[in-house]
Tab-separated table of C-alpha atoms and ligand atoms in Angstrom:
chain	number	residue	atom	x	y	z
C	1226	MET	CA	-2.139	-20.383	37.490
C	1227	THR	CA	-3.776	-19.091	34.338
C	1228	ALA	CA	-5.875	-22.084	33.250
C	1229	ASP	CA	-9.027	-20.666	34.813
C	1230	GLU	CA	-8.538	-17.206	33.305
C	1231	THR	CA	-10.275	-15.861	30.203
C	1232	PHE	CA	-8.640	-13.279	27.964
C	1233	VAL	CA	-11.086	-11.688	25.526
C	1234	ILE	CA	-9.893	-9.864	22.414
C	1235	VAL	CA	-12.422	-7.603	20.695
C	1236	GLY	CA	-11.608	-7.101	17.017
C	1237	ALA	CA	-10.383	-10.014	14.874
C	1238	GLY	CA	-8.141	-8.078	12.510
C	1239	GLN	CA	-4.372	-8.308	12.246
C	1240	ALA	CA	-3.796	-6.890	15.721
C	1241	GLY	CA	-6.285	-9.240	17.396
C	1242	ALA	CA	-4.759	-12.271	15.700
C	1243	MET	CA	-1.216	-11.284	16.672
C	1244	ALA	CA	-2.283	-10.872	20.292
C	1245	ALA	CA	-3.893	-14.324	20.343
C	1246	GLN	CA	-0.748	-15.833	18.816
C	1247	THR	CA	1.481	-14.148	21.390
C	1248	LEU	CA	-0.643	-15.278	24.324
C	1249	ARG	CA	-0.182	-18.888	23.226
C	1250	GLU	CA	3.529	-18.425	22.414
C	1251	GLU	CA	4.033	-17.050	25.909
C	1252	GLY	CA	2.446	-20.151	27.383
C	1253	PHE	CA	-0.913	-18.738	28.444
C	1254	ASP	CA	-3.078	-21.809	28.989
C	1255	GLY	CA	-6.332	-20.105	29.879
C	1256	ARG	CA	-9.215	-19.409	27.532
C	1257	VAL	CA	-8.650	-17.032	24.604
C	1258	VAL	CA	-11.749	-15.647	22.893
C	1259	LEU	CA	-11.188	-13.606	19.720
C	1260	ILE	CA	-14.321	-11.824	18.553
C	1261	GLY	CA	-14.701	-10.154	15.154
C	1262	GLN	CA	-17.467	-8.495	13.218
C	1263	GLU	CA	-16.244	-9.591	9.800
C	1264	HIS	CA	-17.039	-12.948	8.207
C	1265	ASP	CA	-13.418	-13.609	7.283
C	1266	ARG	CA	-10.844	-14.819	9.757
C	1267	PRO	CA	-8.142	-12.208	10.538
C	1268	TYR	CA	-6.354	-10.898	7.469
C	1269	GLU	CA	-3.860	-8.191	6.531
C	1270	ARG	CA	-5.177	-5.182	4.649
C	1271	PRO	CA	-2.142	-3.848	2.717
C	1272	PRO	CA	-2.653	-6.278	-0.224
C	1273	LEU	CA	-6.232	-4.995	-0.625
C	1274	SER	CA	-4.956	-1.858	-2.358
C	1275	LYS	CA	-1.938	-3.546	-3.979
C	1276	ASP	CA	-1.353	-7.143	-5.133
C	1277	TYR	CA	-4.773	-8.503	-4.239
C	1278	LEU	CA	-6.501	-5.554	-5.914
C	1279	MET	CA	-4.355	-6.018	-9.005
C	1280	ASP	CA	-5.126	-9.746	-9.115
C	1281	LYS	CA	-1.512	-10.626	-8.419
C	1282	ALA	CA	-2.111	-12.319	-5.066
C	1283	GLU	CA	-4.635	-15.002	-4.196
C	1284	ARG	CA	-7.095	-14.474	-1.401
C	1285	GLU	CA	-5.456	-17.182	0.720
C	1286	LYS	CA	-2.304	-15.028	0.933
C	1287	ILE	CA	-3.978	-12.230	2.898
C	1288	TYR	CA	-4.796	-14.249	6.014
C	1289	VAL	CA	-2.723	-13.920	9.174
C	1290	HIS	CA	-3.039	-17.644	9.987
C	1291	PRO	CA	-4.230	-20.775	8.193
C	1292	GLU	CA	-7.846	-21.628	8.980
C	1293	SER	CA	-6.827	-24.604	11.138
C	1294	TRP	CA	-4.527	-22.484	13.337
C	1295	TYR	CA	-7.293	-21.247	15.646
C	1296	ALA	CA	-8.525	-24.698	16.652
C	1297	GLU	CA	-4.973	-26.016	16.850
C	1298	HIS	CA	-4.116	-23.272	19.337
C	1299	ASP	CA	-7.381	-23.492	21.200
C	1300	VAL	CA	-8.398	-19.951	20.252
C	1301	ASP	CA	-12.162	-19.532	20.369
C	1302	LEU	CA	-12.620	-17.453	17.202
C	1303	ARG	CA	-16.077	-15.931	16.931
C	1304	LEU	CA	-16.566	-14.418	13.480
C	1305	ALA	CA	-19.506	-12.347	12.242
C	1306	THR	CA	-19.995	-11.404	15.891
C	1307	THR	CA	-20.239	-7.882	17.228
C	1308	VAL	CA	-19.427	-6.846	20.763
C	1309	THR	CA	-22.000	-4.254	21.739
C	1310	GLU	CA	-20.970	-3.411	25.293
C	1311	ILE	CA	-18.113	-3.664	27.738
C	1312	HIS	CA	-18.871	-3.743	31.445
C	1313	PRO	CA	-15.563	-3.059	33.228
C	1314	ALA	CA	-17.123	-3.245	36.690
C	1315	THR	CA	-18.317	-6.822	36.216
C	1316	HIS	CA	-15.595	-7.869	33.737
C	1317	ARG	CA	-18.005	-8.862	30.989
C	1318	VAL	CA	-18.623	-8.067	27.339
C	1319	THR	CA	-22.015	-8.374	25.710
C	1320	LEU	CA	-22.473	-9.585	22.145
C	1321	ALA	CA	-25.145	-8.496	19.664
C	1322	THR	CA	-26.751	-11.898	20.222
C	1323	GLY	CA	-27.276	-11.024	23.881
C	1324	GLU	CA	-24.676	-13.518	25.068
C	1325	ALA	CA	-22.300	-12.252	27.777
C	1326	ILE	CA	-18.693	-13.392	28.123
C	1327	GLY	CA	-16.718	-12.802	31.283
C	1328	TYR	CA	-13.078	-11.792	31.089
C	1329	THR	CA	-10.059	-11.671	33.323
C	1330	LYS	CA	-8.268	-9.308	30.933
C	1331	LEU	CA	-9.662	-7.591	27.860
C	1332	LEU	CA	-7.845	-6.330	24.762
C	1333	LEU	CA	-9.419	-3.863	22.339
C	1334	THR	CA	-8.194	-4.212	18.760
C	1335	THR	CA	-11.241	-2.708	17.108
C	1336	GLY	CA	-9.286	-0.886	14.394
C	1337	SER	CA	-10.787	1.907	12.376
C	1338	THR	CA	-13.403	2.794	9.789
C	1339	PRO	CA	-13.021	4.855	6.607
C	1340	ARG	CA	-14.305	8.392	6.873
C	1341	ARG	CA	-17.281	9.069	4.616
C	1342	LEU	CA	-17.166	11.926	2.184
C	1343	PRO	CA	-19.298	14.602	3.861
C	1344	VAL	CA	-21.175	15.669	0.723
C	1345	PRO	CA	-24.527	14.905	-0.887
C	1346	GLY	CA	-24.476	11.689	-2.928
C	1347	ALA	CA	-21.596	10.127	-0.964
C	1348	ASN	CA	-23.630	6.975	-0.325
C	1349	ARG	CA	-24.690	6.394	-3.941
C	1350	ASP	CA	-23.979	3.078	-5.651
C	1351	GLY	CA	-20.698	3.446	-7.455
C	1352	VAL	CA	-19.077	5.302	-4.561
C	1353	LEU	CA	-16.517	2.886	-3.183
C	1354	TYR	CA	-14.567	2.846	0.088
C	1355	LEU	CA	-11.695	0.485	0.773
C	1356	ARG	CA	-11.235	-1.252	4.112
C	1357	ARG	CA	-12.480	-4.829	3.939
C	1358	VAL	CA	-11.669	-7.605	1.524
C	1359	GLY	CA	-15.186	-7.304	0.058
C	1360	ASP	CA	-14.479	-3.628	-0.676
C	1361	SER	CA	-11.326	-4.618	-2.513
C	1362	ASP	CA	-13.331	-7.174	-4.537
C	1363	ARG	CA	-15.784	-4.433	-5.513
C	1364	VAL	CA	-13.037	-2.015	-6.572
C	1365	LYS	CA	-11.335	-4.834	-8.494
C	1366	GLU	CA	-14.582	-5.649	-10.299
C	1367	THR	CA	-15.107	-1.971	-11.081
C	1368	LEU	CA	-11.615	-1.623	-12.545
C	1369	ARG	CA	-12.380	-4.525	-14.898
C	1370	SER	CA	-15.226	-2.682	-16.594
C	1371	ALA	CA	-14.657	1.044	-15.950
C	1372	SER	CA	-12.876	3.268	-18.403
C	1373	HIS	CA	-12.536	6.281	-16.085
C	1374	VAL	CA	-12.606	6.544	-12.286
C	1375	ALA	CA	-12.296	9.461	-9.903
C	1376	VAL	CA	-10.239	8.883	-6.779
C	1377	VAL	CA	-11.059	11.302	-3.983
C	1378	GLY	CA	-8.162	11.818	-1.556
C	1379	GLY	CA	-4.450	11.762	-2.273
C	1380	GLY	CA	-3.393	9.810	0.815
C	1381	TRP	CA	-1.756	6.373	0.739
C	1382	ILE	CA	-4.923	4.457	-0.105
C	1383	GLY	CA	-6.033	6.903	-2.803
C	1384	LEU	CA	-2.626	6.840	-4.448
C	1385	GLU	CA	-2.391	3.053	-4.342
C	1386	VAL	CA	-5.839	2.710	-5.892
C	1387	ALA	CA	-4.855	5.240	-8.566
C	1388	ALA	CA	-1.737	3.180	-9.330
C	1389	ALA	CA	-3.767	-0.058	-9.527
C	1390	ALA	CA	-6.295	1.614	-11.824
C	1391	ARG	CA	-3.651	3.026	-14.148
C	1392	THR	CA	-1.910	-0.363	-14.214
C	1393	ALA	CA	-5.255	-1.839	-15.308
C	1394	GLY	CA	-5.436	0.748	-18.103
C	1395	VAL	CA	-8.224	2.789	-16.510
C	1396	ALA	CA	-8.171	6.601	-16.781
C	1397	VAL	CA	-7.865	8.231	-13.342
C	1398	THR	CA	-8.713	11.695	-12.119
C	1399	LEU	CA	-7.327	12.131	-8.623
C	1400	LEU	CA	-8.894	14.893	-6.558
C	1401	GLU	CA	-6.994	16.263	-3.582
C	1402	ALA	CA	-7.991	19.179	-1.379
C	1403	ALA	CA	-4.422	20.149	-0.437
C	1404	ASP	CA	-1.827	21.544	-2.837
C	1405	LEU	CA	-0.130	18.156	-3.181
C	1406	PRO	CA	-1.019	14.557	-2.352
C	1407	LEU	CA	0.492	13.421	0.985
C	1408	LEU	CA	1.323	17.004	1.848
C	1409	GLN	CA	0.391	16.583	5.512
C	1410	VAL	CA	2.446	13.407	5.934
C	1411	LEU	CA	5.552	14.198	3.912
C	1412	GLY	CA	5.672	17.984	3.547
C	1413	PRO	CA	6.062	19.737	0.180
C	1414	GLU	CA	9.599	18.530	-0.610
C	1415	ALA	CA	8.933	14.794	-0.622
C	1416	ALA	CA	5.220	14.954	-1.513
C	1417	ALA	CA	6.194	16.431	-4.891
C	1418	VAL	CA	7.873	13.109	-5.737
C	1419	PHE	CA	4.541	11.308	-5.500
C	1420	ALA	CA	2.749	13.975	-7.529
C	1421	GLY	CA	5.376	13.531	-10.280
C	1422	LEU	CA	5.127	9.746	-10.085
C	1423	HIS	CA	1.381	9.764	-10.677
C	1424	ARG	CA	1.373	12.447	-13.336
C	1425	GLY	CA	4.138	10.523	-15.105
C	1426	ASN	CA	1.902	7.460	-15.093
C	1427	GLY	CA	-0.979	9.310	-16.688
C	1428	VAL	CA	-3.072	10.274	-13.651
C	1429	GLU	CA	-4.893	13.559	-14.039
C	1430	LEU	CA	-3.992	15.041	-10.679
C	1431	ARG	CA	-6.145	17.960	-9.556
C	1432	CYS	CA	-4.972	19.509	-6.305
C	1433	GLY	CA	-6.535	22.284	-4.254
C	1434	VAL	CA	-10.038	21.111	-5.196
C	1435	GLN	CA	-13.087	20.184	-3.110
C	1436	VAL	CA	-15.776	17.729	-4.057
C	1437	ALA	CA	-19.179	19.357	-3.549
C	1438	GLU	CA	-21.385	16.456	-4.611
C	1439	VAL	CA	-21.337	12.976	-6.040
C	1440	THR	CA	-23.831	13.025	-8.896
C	1441	GLY	CA	-25.343	10.223	-10.972
C	1442	SER	CA	-22.593	10.629	-13.551
C	1443	GLY	CA	-19.533	11.507	-11.477
C	1444	VAL	CA	-18.486	14.304	-9.156
C	1445	ARG	CA	-19.141	18.013	-9.065
C	1446	LEU	CA	-16.480	20.245	-7.574
C	1447	THR	CA	-17.096	23.411	-5.599
C	1448	GLY	CA	-16.847	26.007	-8.305
C	1449	GLY	CA	-19.064	23.931	-10.565
C	1450	ASP	CA	-16.740	21.678	-12.595
C	1451	GLN	CA	-18.395	18.340	-13.337
C	1452	ILE	CA	-16.152	15.303	-13.860
C	1453	ASP	CA	-17.931	12.401	-15.522
C	1454	VAL	CA	-16.642	8.988	-14.456
C	1455	ASP	CA	-17.863	5.399	-14.152
C	1456	ALA	CA	-17.059	5.125	-10.450
C	1457	VAL	CA	-15.723	7.084	-7.509
C	1458	VAL	CA	-13.276	5.624	-4.977
C	1459	VAL	CA	-12.930	7.558	-1.744
C	1460	GLY	CA	-9.874	7.480	0.527
C	1461	VAL	CA	-10.140	10.426	2.878
C	1462	GLY	CA	-8.779	8.933	6.070
C	1463	ILE	CA	-10.056	6.801	8.888
C	1464	THR	CA	-11.636	7.180	12.307
C	1465	PRO	CA	-10.632	4.864	15.172
C	1466	ASN	CA	-13.434	2.586	16.415
C	1467	THR	CA	-13.651	3.927	19.945
C	1468	GLN	CA	-17.386	3.778	20.606
C	1469	LEU	CA	-17.279	0.688	22.833
C	1470	ALA	CA	-14.454	2.140	24.906
C	1471	GLU	CA	-16.162	5.491	25.225
C	1472	GLU	CA	-19.442	3.955	26.352
C	1473	ALA	CA	-17.524	1.857	28.900
C	1474	GLY	CA	-16.091	5.038	30.398
C	1475	LEU	CA	-12.487	4.436	29.282
C	1476	THR	CA	-10.371	7.463	28.446
C	1477	VAL	CA	-10.646	8.192	24.733
C	1478	ASP	CA	-8.691	10.911	22.990
C	1479	ASN	CA	-7.851	10.392	19.310
C	1480	GLY	CA	-8.240	6.652	19.951
C	1481	VAL	CA	-8.260	4.672	23.159
C	1482	ARG	CA	-5.629	6.268	25.348
C	1483	VAL	CA	-3.109	3.768	26.717
C	1484	ASP	CA	0.189	3.944	28.557
C	1485	ALA	CA	3.456	2.513	27.229
C	1486	ARG	CA	2.352	-0.942	28.459
C	1487	LEU	CA	-0.785	-0.458	26.320
C	1488	ARG	CA	-3.045	-0.387	29.352
C	1489	THR	CA	-6.165	1.798	29.220
C	1490	SER	CA	-7.571	3.841	32.081
C	1491	ASP	CA	-8.978	0.518	33.372
C	1492	PRO	CA	-6.153	-1.733	34.665
C	1493	ASP	CA	-7.674	-4.906	33.156
C	1494	VAL	CA	-8.371	-3.454	29.710
C	1495	TYR	CA	-5.687	-2.955	27.057
C	1496	ALA	CA	-5.733	-1.616	23.492
C	1497	ALA	CA	-3.472	-2.021	20.452
C	1498	GLY	CA	-3.366	-1.411	16.703
C	1499	ASP	CA	-5.145	1.365	14.806
C	1500	VAL	CA	-7.444	2.116	17.738
C	1501	ALA	CA	-4.737	2.745	20.365
C	1502	ASN	CA	-3.298	6.160	21.134
C	1503	ALA	CA	-0.231	4.973	23.017
C	1504	MET	CA	2.403	6.702	25.088
C	1505	HIS	CA	5.641	6.288	23.150
C	1506	PRO	CA	8.717	6.236	25.405
C	1507	HIS	CA	11.171	7.468	22.736
C	1508	LEU	CA	8.919	10.246	21.444
C	1509	GLY	CA	7.741	11.175	24.921
C	1510	LYS	CA	4.142	11.598	23.860
C	1511	HIS	CA	1.020	9.726	22.833
C	1512	ILE	CA	0.748	8.679	19.201
C	1513	ARG	CA	-1.768	6.625	17.255
C	1514	VAL	CA	-0.263	4.725	14.360
C	1515	GLU	CA	-2.488	3.487	11.527
C	1516	HIS	CA	-0.049	1.059	9.932
C	1517	TRP	CA	0.681	-2.596	9.349
C	1518	ALA	CA	3.882	-2.817	11.418
C	1519	ASN	CA	2.139	-1.327	14.427
C	1520	ALA	CA	-0.763	-3.791	14.051
C	1521	ARG	CA	1.796	-6.586	13.905
C	1522	HIS	CA	4.051	-5.700	16.828
C	1523	GLN	CA	2.059	-3.578	19.283
C	1524	PRO	CA	-0.429	-6.355	20.190
C	1525	ARG	CA	2.505	-8.632	21.028
C	1526	THR	CA	3.560	-6.171	23.712
C	1527	ALA	CA	-0.058	-5.812	24.848
C	1528	ALA	CA	-0.376	-9.601	25.209
C	1529	ARG	CA	2.799	-9.774	27.295
C	1530	ALA	CA	1.628	-6.893	29.463
C	1531	MET	CA	-1.678	-8.685	29.992
C	1532	LEU	CA	0.344	-11.649	31.262
C	1533	GLY	CA	1.981	-9.394	33.820
C	1534	GLN	CA	5.350	-8.961	32.096
C	1535	ASP	CA	7.197	-5.684	32.554
C	1536	VAL	CA	7.172	-4.468	28.939
C	1537	ALA	CA	6.732	-1.220	27.035
C	1538	TYR	CA	6.077	-0.650	23.333
C	1539	ASP	CA	8.798	1.575	21.953
C	1540	ARG	CA	9.240	0.527	18.320
C	1541	LEU	CA	9.561	3.488	16.022
C	1542	PRO	CA	6.639	3.928	13.620
C	1543	TYR	CA	7.232	2.225	10.257
C	1544	PHE	CA	5.172	1.921	7.105
C	1545	TYR	CA	5.571	1.125	3.448
C	1546	THR	CA	3.896	1.543	0.106
C	1547	ASP	CA	4.215	0.148	-3.410
C	1548	GLN	CA	2.994	2.189	-6.358
C	1549	TYR	CA	3.936	1.368	-9.971
C	1550	ASP	CA	7.697	0.749	-9.863
C	1551	LEU	CA	8.177	2.727	-6.657
C	1552	GLY	CA	8.694	0.923	-3.374
C	1553	MET	CA	9.085	2.969	-0.224
C	1554	GLU	CA	9.608	2.543	3.505
C	1555	TYR	CA	9.196	5.321	6.055
C	1556	THR	CA	10.339	5.129	9.630
C	1557	GLY	CA	10.252	7.549	12.529
C	1558	TYR	CA	7.906	10.391	13.224
C	1559	ALA	CA	8.019	13.918	11.817
C	1560	GLU	CA	4.828	15.895	12.196
C	1561	PRO	CA	3.970	19.007	10.226
C	1562	GLY	CA	5.758	21.911	11.909
C	1563	GLY	CA	7.866	19.508	13.975
C	1564	TYR	CA	10.965	19.605	11.723
C	1565	ASP	CA	13.085	22.398	10.298
C	1566	GLN	CA	15.061	20.692	7.536
C	1567	VAL	CA	14.629	17.979	4.894
C	1568	VAL	CA	17.808	16.389	3.555
C	1569	PHE	CA	17.876	14.229	0.418
C	1570	ARG	CA	20.501	11.624	-0.287
C	1571	GLY	CA	20.523	10.043	-3.748
C	1572	ASP	CA	18.750	10.695	-7.017
C	1573	LEU	CA	15.333	12.330	-6.800
C	1574	GLU	CA	14.838	12.385	-10.567
C	1575	ARG	CA	15.277	8.622	-10.808
C	1576	ARG	CA	13.324	8.149	-7.581
C	1577	GLU	CA	16.167	6.372	-5.826
C	1578	PHE	CA	16.863	8.258	-2.660
C	1579	ILE	CA	16.480	8.596	1.095
C	1580	ALA	CA	14.787	11.672	2.564
C	1581	PHE	CA	15.515	12.643	6.162
C	1582	TRP	CA	13.459	14.963	8.319
C	1583	LEU	CA	15.541	16.812	10.926
C	1584	SER	CA	15.004	19.135	13.824
C	1585	GLY	CA	17.962	21.019	15.256
C	1586	GLY	CA	20.255	18.740	13.232
C	1587	ARG	CA	18.749	15.559	14.727
C	1588	VAL	CA	17.092	12.969	12.496
C	1589	LEU	CA	13.402	12.455	13.311
C	1590	ALA	CA	12.359	10.298	10.362
C	1591	GLY	CA	13.648	8.794	7.146
C	1592	MET	CA	12.002	7.590	3.940
C	1593	ASN	CA	13.860	5.305	1.574
C	1594	VAL	CA	12.514	5.184	-1.960
C	1595	ASN	CA	13.728	2.312	-4.160
C	1596	VAL	CA	16.723	1.991	-1.821
C	1597	TRP	CA	16.684	-1.048	0.459
C	1598	ASP	CA	18.047	-2.481	3.710
C	1599	VAL	CA	18.517	0.878	5.394
C	1600	THR	CA	15.717	0.836	7.976
C	1601	GLU	CA	18.027	-0.312	10.766
C	1602	PRO	CA	20.670	2.431	10.389
C	1603	ILE	CA	17.942	5.053	9.883
C	1604	GLN	CA	16.300	3.934	13.118
C	1605	ALA	CA	19.669	3.933	14.880
C	1606	LEU	CA	20.209	7.544	13.742
C	1607	ILE	CA	16.790	8.509	15.071
C	1608	ARG	CA	17.302	6.736	18.377
C	1609	SER	CA	20.771	8.205	18.918
C	1610	GLY	CA	19.159	11.642	19.248
C	1611	LYS	CA	22.514	13.225	18.336
C	1612	PRO	CA	22.956	15.993	15.759
C	1613	VAL	CA	24.345	14.666	12.446
C	1614	ASP	CA	26.650	16.217	9.882
C	1615	VAL	CA	24.179	17.165	7.152
C	1616	GLU	CA	26.741	17.047	4.328
C	1617	ARG	CA	27.708	13.497	5.216
C	1618	LEU	CA	24.056	12.563	5.600
C	1619	ALA	CA	23.368	13.791	2.063
C	1620	ASN	CA	26.312	11.888	0.613
C	1621	PRO	CA	25.258	8.435	-0.702
C	1622	GLY	CA	28.908	7.348	-0.548
C	1623	GLU	CA	28.976	7.710	3.240
C	1624	PRO	CA	27.634	4.581	4.987
C	1625	LEU	CA	24.773	5.525	7.300
C	1626	GLU	CA	26.311	3.306	9.966
C	1627	ASN	CA	29.306	5.699	10.138
C	1628	LEU	CA	26.966	8.581	10.899
C	1629	VAL	CA	25.389	6.661	13.763
C	1630	GLU	CA	28.820	6.274	15.308
C	1631	GLY	CA	29.399	10.020	14.941
W	1718	FAD	C1	-6.577	-0.986	1.806
W	1718	FAD	C2	-5.564	-0.791	2.890
W	1718	FAD	C3	-4.208	-0.788	2.569
W	1718	FAD	C4	-3.243	-0.602	3.556
W	1718	FAD	N1	-1.930	-0.575	3.192
W	1718	FAD	C5	-0.982	-0.397	4.151
W	1718	FAD	C6	0.400	-0.367	3.786
W	1718	FAD	O1	0.770	-0.488	2.613
W	1718	FAD	N2	1.319	-0.203	4.768
W	1718	FAD	C7	0.960	-0.066	6.068
W	1718	FAD	O2	1.843	0.092	6.921
W	1718	FAD	N3	-0.351	-0.078	6.450
W	1718	FAD	C8	-1.318	-0.236	5.517
W	1718	FAD	N4	-2.650	-0.254	5.883
W	1718	FAD	C9	-3.021	-0.086	7.297
W	1718	FAD	C10	-3.092	-1.403	8.070
W	1718	FAD	O3	-3.724	-2.380	7.315
W	1718	FAD	C11	-3.833	-1.157	9.382
W	1718	FAD	O4	-3.013	-0.341	10.172
W	1718	FAD	C12	-4.173	-2.464	10.107
W	1718	FAD	O5	-5.121	-3.187	9.385
W	1718	FAD	C13	-4.711	-2.191	11.504
W	1718	FAD	O6	-5.026	-3.415	12.093
W	1718	FAD	P1	-6.000	-3.511	13.361
W	1718	FAD	O7	-6.110	-4.981	13.650
W	1718	FAD	O8	-5.574	-2.568	14.393
W	1718	FAD	O9	-7.407	-2.967	12.850
W	1718	FAD	P2	-8.372	-3.490	11.706
W	1718	FAD	O10	-7.592	-4.075	10.595
W	1718	FAD	O11	-9.299	-2.366	11.404
W	1718	FAD	O12	-9.189	-4.662	12.410
W	1718	FAD	C14	-10.125	-4.401	13.425
W	1718	FAD	C15	-11.231	-5.428	13.364
W	1718	FAD	O13	-12.073	-5.262	14.489
W	1718	FAD	C16	-13.415	-5.444	14.097
W	1718	FAD	N5	-14.309	-4.783	15.072
W	1718	FAD	C17	-14.460	-3.464	15.299
W	1718	FAD	N6	-15.390	-3.241	16.255
W	1718	FAD	C18	-15.833	-4.458	16.642
W	1718	FAD	C19	-16.829	-4.892	17.575
W	1718	FAD	N7	-17.516	-4.018	18.322
W	1718	FAD	N8	-17.052	-6.211	17.698
W	1718	FAD	C20	-16.347	-7.102	16.956
W	1718	FAD	N9	-15.409	-6.754	16.042
W	1718	FAD	C21	-15.162	-5.446	15.888
W	1718	FAD	C22	-13.446	-4.808	12.728
W	1718	FAD	O14	-14.555	-5.250	11.986
W	1718	FAD	C23	-12.119	-5.281	12.144
W	1718	FAD	O15	-12.254	-6.519	11.491
W	1718	FAD	C24	-3.647	-0.429	4.900
W	1718	FAD	C25	-5.018	-0.408	5.224
W	1718	FAD	C26	-5.961	-0.583	4.236
W	1718	FAD	C27	-7.422	-0.555	4.576
């Protein structure tokens, strides 16, 4: 009997919405309360730095569900509402309004917040961060009138904004502290592809530089260089929103720590999406994944676990990007220092290739660039855990499926 139970979901982003959907799909007939700080109903963020930012997708396209879906599925969606406290002992959450809601099970999908640039002037008008749809509207508006912008941070968001700006005909200076954009994520071999892509599209890419200050007219670098621009867009990473969990006494360590069933240190509280640092059965360790596919699938497992099903989340990490004419998918997990070989298959010059990260001859991760429909065999290679023949792996004529079979 679940009709008298209440499942509360804190955080009405993509992960929260997917959890609510799964609870109903699985036949949960109790009360579902989905609480979110933002004014918009749950939406997906990837378009905010791509099609939506470039005015190629309407706002309606970003939403996870049509507006009517929540009432139709009896999901009590509370927007513009902040949860200020969780009380695990009494199974209640408190809202900023003072209202308390009791729960049988609680799911945290509180996501993450962009890191601020830790320099003087970082909060000036004209310094833009990109997380919410309103942020994307502001960047879009800026790109309509600006002639030159500085993008601080050569991660995925920074590079996508740079691509959108160049596509809009705006001059871009991209400032990156490391020697290459994406160096930490991809390593020097594959990161160089993205540096070449942006330089080839007219971005002034300055690596190995530090912003010392945002001034009234642009940015000043350590060393004194002043770059005059109309606006500054910052993409220097995110921090998981763990404050509620921490204050409630849940175990927090680079996100809310959960087991493979996505259960926190409290048996009635679960976490999923950007905020969850989850035990991954295939990788044999905890990882926190800040990507769309994780926000789509992980909460489905969390919802089933909350219903008492014997499930574990073991999908391999997956993410994608689109920049100019480059489309890319990355799957698996290869951390800096965790691999000893990078193998390319295809044409790097034309940016049509697959890169593989290996350790001891075993594939840990793969990135396909302008090559499609290969995620499944790449994941099968990773899951097999067997050493592969590197020459065959590098040969585009050899079907990946053959390598999986050995
Ligand atoms: C601009 C942009 C582009 C991206 N592009 C890609 C991409 O190309 N590919 C990819 O794989 N990933 C991409 N991502 C990442 C992906 O969008 C995130 O991984 C995903 O949004 C995470 O979803 P989530 O629901 O876990 O968290 P969020 O989307 O952060 O949602 C969490 C929600 O919880 C709310 N909340 C937090 N605390 C409280 C509280 N106390 N009370 C009430 N509500 C609260 C927040 O306001 C927020 O609305 C992109 C992200 C951004 C910002």
